[in-house]
Amino acid sequence: MRNITKRVVILNNFSSPYVCEAIVILKDYDPRFESKAIRDAERVVTEYIEKINKNRESVKPIPIRKSRYIKYIAAAIALVAAAVYFILK
C-alpha cells in the first residue's frame, strides 16, 4: 500500500513583519532538507509581499472629472421640480 499521508510543517518564526504563521505541506519530508524548506517558504512569502506592495504602488486613483454640463442639469432638475410643485398645488 502506498503512503498517502502528507507532511505538514507549521512555520511561525518568520522574519517578515507581515506574516505571523504559514502552513507548508511537503511532498516528501526529509529532515536534512528542513532548513531549505524553511528558506523556500520565506522566499515565497517575501515575493508575495513584494508583489502586493508593487501592485499597490502602481495603481493610481483615477481622477473624477466633473461634467461641464452639471450646472445645466441641476438647473433643469430644479425647473422640473418647480413645475411639478406648481402643477400639483
Coordinates of N, CA, C and O in Angstrom, one line a residue:
M1 N 0.9 -1.2 0.0 CA 0.0 0.0 0.0 C 0.9 1.2 0.0 O 1.9 1.3 0.7
R2 N 0.5 2.2 -0.8 CA 1.3 3.4 -0.9 C 1.0 4.4 0.2 O -0.2 4.5 0.7
N3 N 2.0 5.1 0.7 CA 1.8 6.0 1.8 C 1.3 7.3 1.2 O 1.9 8.0 0.4
I4 N 0.0 7.7 1.6 CA -0.6 8.9 1.0 C -0.7 10.0 2.0 O -1.3 11.0 1.8
T5 N -0.1 9.8 3.2 CA -0.1 10.9 4.2 C 0.9 12.0 3.8 O 1.9 11.8 3.1
K6 N 0.5 13.2 4.1 CA 1.3 14.4 3.8 C 2.0 14.9 5.1 O 1.5 14.7 6.2
R7 N 3.1 15.5 4.9 CA 3.9 16.0 6.0 C 3.5 17.5 6.0 O 3.7 18.2 5.1
V8 N 3.1 17.9 7.2 CA 2.7 19.3 7.4 C 3.6 20.0 8.4 O 3.9 19.4 9.4
V9 N 4.1 21.1 8.0 CA 5.0 21.9 8.8 C 4.4 23.3 9.1 O 4.0 23.9 8.1
I10 N 4.3 23.7 10.3 CA 3.8 25.0 10.6 C 5.0 25.9 11.0 O 5.7 25.6 11.9
L11 N 5.1 26.9 10.2 CA 6.2 27.9 10.4 C 5.7 29.1 11.1 O 4.8 29.7 10.6
N12 N 6.2 29.4 12.2 CA 5.7 30.6 12.9 C 6.9 31.5 13.4 O 6.7 32.3 14.3
N13 N 8.0 31.4 12.8 CA 9.1 32.3 13.2 C 9.7 33.0 11.9 O 10.8 32.8 11.6
F14 N 8.8 33.7 11.3 CA 9.2 34.4 10.0 C 9.9 35.7 10.4 O 9.7 36.3 11.4
S15 N 10.8 36.1 9.4 CA 11.5 37.4 9.6 C 10.6 38.5 9.1 O 10.9 39.7 9.2
S16 N 9.5 38.2 8.4 CA 8.6 39.2 7.9 C 7.8 39.9 8.9 O 7.2 39.2 9.8
P17 N 7.6 41.2 8.9 CA 6.7 41.9 9.8 C 5.2 41.7 9.5 O 4.4 42.0 10.3
Y18 N 4.9 41.1 8.3 CA 3.5 41.0 7.9 C 3.0 39.6 8.1 O 1.8 39.4 8.3
V19 N 3.8 38.6 8.1 CA 3.3 37.2 8.2 C 3.7 36.6 9.6 O 4.8 36.7 10.0
C20 N 2.6 36.1 10.2 CA 2.8 35.6 11.5 C 3.1 34.1 11.5 O 3.9 33.5 12.2
E21 N 2.3 33.4 10.6 CA 2.4 31.9 10.6 C 2.1 31.4 9.2 O 1.3 32.0 8.4
A22 N 2.8 30.3 8.8 CA 2.5 29.7 7.5 C 2.4 28.2 7.7 O 3.1 27.6 8.5
I23 N 1.5 27.6 6.9 CA 1.4 26.1 6.9 C 1.9 25.6 5.6 O 1.5 26.0 4.5
V24 N 2.9 24.8 5.6 CA 3.6 24.2 4.4 C 3.3 22.7 4.4 O 3.5 22.0 5.4
I25 N 2.8 22.3 3.2 CA 2.6 20.9 3.0 C 3.7 20.4 2.1 O 3.9 20.8 1.0
L26 N 4.5 19.5 2.6 CA 5.7 19.0 1.9 C 5.3 17.7 1.1 O 4.5 16.9 1.5
K27 N 6.0 17.6 -0.1 CA 5.8 16.4 -0.9 C 6.4 15.2 -0.2 O 5.8 14.2 0.1
D28 N 7.7 15.3 0.1 CA 8.4 14.3 0.8 C 9.2 15.0 1.9 O 9.9 15.9 1.7
Y29 N 9.1 14.5 3.1 CA 9.8 15.1 4.3 C 11.1 14.4 4.5 O 11.2 13.1 4.5
D30 N 12.1 15.2 4.5 CA 13.5 14.7 4.9 C 14.1 15.7 5.8 O 14.2 16.9 5.5
P31 N 14.4 15.2 7.0 CA 15.0 16.2 8.0 C 16.2 16.9 7.5 O 16.5 18.0 7.9
R32 N 16.9 16.4 6.6 CA 18.1 17.0 6.0 C 17.8 18.3 5.3 O 18.6 19.2 5.2
F33 N 16.6 18.3 4.7 CA 16.2 19.5 3.9 C 15.2 20.4 4.6 O 14.6 21.3 4.0
E34 N 15.1 20.3 5.9 CA 14.2 21.1 6.6 C 14.6 22.6 6.5 O 13.7 23.5 6.3
S35 N 15.8 23.0 6.6 CA 16.2 24.4 6.6 C 16.0 24.9 5.2 O 15.6 26.1 5.0
K36 N 16.2 24.1 4.1 CA 15.9 24.5 2.8 C 14.4 24.8 2.6 O 14.0 25.8 1.9
A37 N 13.6 23.9 3.2 CA 12.1 24.1 3.1 C 11.7 25.4 3.8 O 10.8 26.2 3.2
I38 N 12.3 25.7 4.9 CA 12.0 27.0 5.6 C 12.5 28.2 4.7 O 11.7 29.2 4.6
R39 N 13.6 28.1 4.1 CA 14.1 29.2 3.3 C 13.2 29.4 2.1 O 12.9 30.5 1.7
D40 N 12.8 28.3 1.5 CA 11.8 28.4 0.3 C 10.5 29.0 0.8 O 10.0 29.9 0.0
A41 N 10.0 28.6 1.9 CA 8.7 29.2 2.4 C 8.9 30.7 2.6 O 8.0 31.5 2.3
E42 N 10.0 31.1 3.3 CA 10.2 32.5 3.5 C 10.4 33.3 2.2 O 9.9 34.4 2.0
R43 N 11.0 32.7 1.2 CA 11.2 33.3 -0.1 C 9.8 33.5 -0.8 O 9.6 34.6 -1.3
V44 N 9.0 32.5 -0.7 CA 7.6 32.6 -1.3 C 6.9 33.8 -0.6 O 6.2 34.6 -1.3
V45 N 6.9 33.8 0.7 CA 6.2 34.9 1.4 C 6.8 36.3 1.0 O 6.0 37.2 0.8
T46 N 8.1 36.4 1.0 CA 8.7 37.7 0.7 C 8.3 38.1 -0.7 O 8.0 39.3 -1.0
E47 N 8.4 37.2 -1.7 CA 8.0 37.6 -3.1 C 6.5 38.0 -3.1 O 6.2 38.9 -3.9
Y48 N 5.7 37.3 -2.4 CA 4.3 37.6 -2.4 C 4.0 39.0 -1.8 O 3.3 39.9 -2.4
I49 N 4.7 39.4 -0.7 CA 4.6 40.7 -0.1 C 5.1 41.8 -1.1 O 4.5 42.8 -1.2
E50 N 6.3 41.5 -1.7 CA 6.8 42.5 -2.7 C 5.9 42.7 -3.9 O 5.7 43.8 -4.3
K51 N 5.2 41.6 -4.3 CA 4.3 41.7 -5.4 C 3.1 42.6 -5.0 O 2.6 43.4 -5.8
I52 N 2.6 42.4 -3.8 CA 1.4 43.2 -3.4 C 1.8 44.6 -3.2 O 1.1 45.5 -3.7
N53 N 3.0 44.9 -2.7 CA 3.4 46.3 -2.5 C 3.7 46.9 -3.9 O 3.3 48.1 -4.0
K54 N 4.2 46.2 -4.8 CA 4.4 46.7 -6.1 C 3.1 47.1 -6.8 O 2.9 48.1 -7.4
N55 N 2.1 46.2 -6.7 CA 0.8 46.4 -7.3 C 0.1 47.6 -6.6 O -0.6 48.4 -7.3
R56 N 0.3 47.8 -5.3 CA -0.3 48.9 -4.6 C 0.3 50.2 -5.1 O -0.4 51.2 -5.2
E57 N 1.6 50.2 -5.4 CA 2.2 51.4 -5.8 C 1.8 51.8 -7.3 O 1.8 52.9 -7.6
S58 N 1.6 50.7 -8.1 CA 1.4 51.0 -9.5 C -0.1 51.4 -9.7 O -0.4 52.0 -10.8
V59 N -1.0 51.2 -8.8 CA -2.4 51.5 -9.0 C -2.6 53.0 -8.5 O -2.4 53.3 -7.4
K60 N -2.9 53.8 -9.5 CA -3.1 55.2 -9.2 C -4.6 55.5 -9.3 O -5.3 55.0 -10.1
P61 N -5.1 56.3 -8.4 CA -6.5 56.6 -8.4 C -6.9 57.4 -9.7 O -6.1 58.3 -10.1
I62 N -8.0 57.1 -10.2 CA -8.5 57.7 -11.4 C -9.2 59.0 -11.0 O -10.1 59.0 -10.2
P63 N -8.7 60.2 -11.5 CA -9.4 61.4 -11.1 C -10.8 61.4 -11.7 O -11.1 61.0 -12.8
I64 N -11.7 61.9 -10.9 CA -13.1 62.0 -11.3 C -13.3 63.4 -11.9 O -13.1 64.4 -11.3
R65 N -13.7 63.3 -13.2 CA -13.9 64.6 -13.9 C -15.4 65.0 -13.7 O -16.3 64.3 -13.9
K66 N -15.5 66.3 -13.4 CA -16.9 66.8 -13.2 C -17.3 67.2 -14.6 O -16.6 67.8 -15.4
S67 N -18.6 66.9 -14.9 CA -19.1 67.2 -16.2 C -19.3 68.8 -16.2 O -19.7 69.4 -15.3
R68 N -19.0 69.3 -17.4 CA -19.1 70.8 -17.6 C -20.6 71.1 -17.7 O -20.9 72.3 -17.6
Y69 N -21.4 70.1 -17.9 CA -22.9 70.4 -18.0 C -23.6 70.2 -16.7 O -24.8 70.3 -16.7
I70 N -22.9 70.0 -15.6 CA -23.6 69.7 -14.3 C -24.5 70.8 -13.9 O -25.6 70.6 -13.4
K71 N -24.0 72.0 -14.1 CA -24.9 73.1 -13.6 C -26.1 73.3 -14.4 O -27.2 73.6 -13.9
Y72 N -26.1 72.9 -15.7 CA -27.2 72.9 -16.6 C -28.2 71.8 -16.2 O -29.4 72.0 -16.2
I73 N -27.7 70.7 -15.9 CA -28.5 69.5 -15.5 C -29.2 69.9 -14.1 O -30.4 69.6 -14.0
A74 N -28.5 70.5 -13.2 CA -29.0 70.8 -11.9 C -30.1 71.9 -12.1 O -31.2 71.8 -11.5
A75 N -29.9 72.8 -13.0 CA -31.0 73.9 -13.3 C -32.2 73.2 -13.9 O -33.3 73.6 -13.5
A76 N -32.0 72.3 -14.8 CA -33.2 71.6 -15.4 C -33.9 70.8 -14.4 O -35.2 70.8 -14.4
I77 N -33.3 70.1 -13.5 CA -34.0 69.4 -12.5 C -34.7 70.3 -11.5 O -35.9 70.0 -11.2
A78 N -34.1 71.5 -11.2 CA -34.8 72.4 -10.4 C -36.1 73.0 -11.1 O -37.1 73.2 -10.5
L79 N -36.0 73.3 -12.4 CA -37.1 73.7 -13.1 C -38.3 72.7 -13.2 O -39.4 73.0 -13.0
V80 N -37.9 71.4 -13.4 CA -38.9 70.4 -13.4 C -39.6 70.2 -12.1 O -40.8 70.1 -12.0
A81 N -38.8 70.3 -11.0 CA -39.3 70.2 -9.7 C -40.3 71.3 -9.4 O -41.3 71.2 -8.8
A82 N -39.9 72.5 -9.8 CA -40.7 73.7 -9.6 C -42.0 73.6 -10.4 O -43.1 73.9 -9.9
A83 N -41.9 73.1 -11.6 CA -43.1 72.9 -12.5 C -44.1 71.9 -11.8 O -45.3 72.1 -11.8
V84 N -43.5 70.8 -11.4 CA -44.3 69.8 -10.7 C -45.0 70.3 -9.5 O -46.2 70.1 -9.2
Y85 N -44.3 71.1 -8.7 CA -44.8 71.7 -7.5 C -46.0 72.6 -7.8 O -47.0 72.5 -7.2
F86 N -45.9 73.4 -8.8 CA -46.9 74.4 -9.1 C -48.1 73.7 -9.8 O -49.3 74.1 -9.6
I87 N -47.9 72.6 -10.5 CA -49.0 71.9 -11.1 C -49.8 71.2 -10.1 O -51.0 71.2 -10.1
L88 N -49.1 70.6 -9.1 CA -49.8 69.8 -8.1 C -50.4 70.7 -7.0 O -51.3 70.3 -6.2
K89 N -50.0 72.0 -6.9 CA -50.5 72.9 -5.9 C -51.9 73.4 -6.3 O -52.8 73.3 -6.7

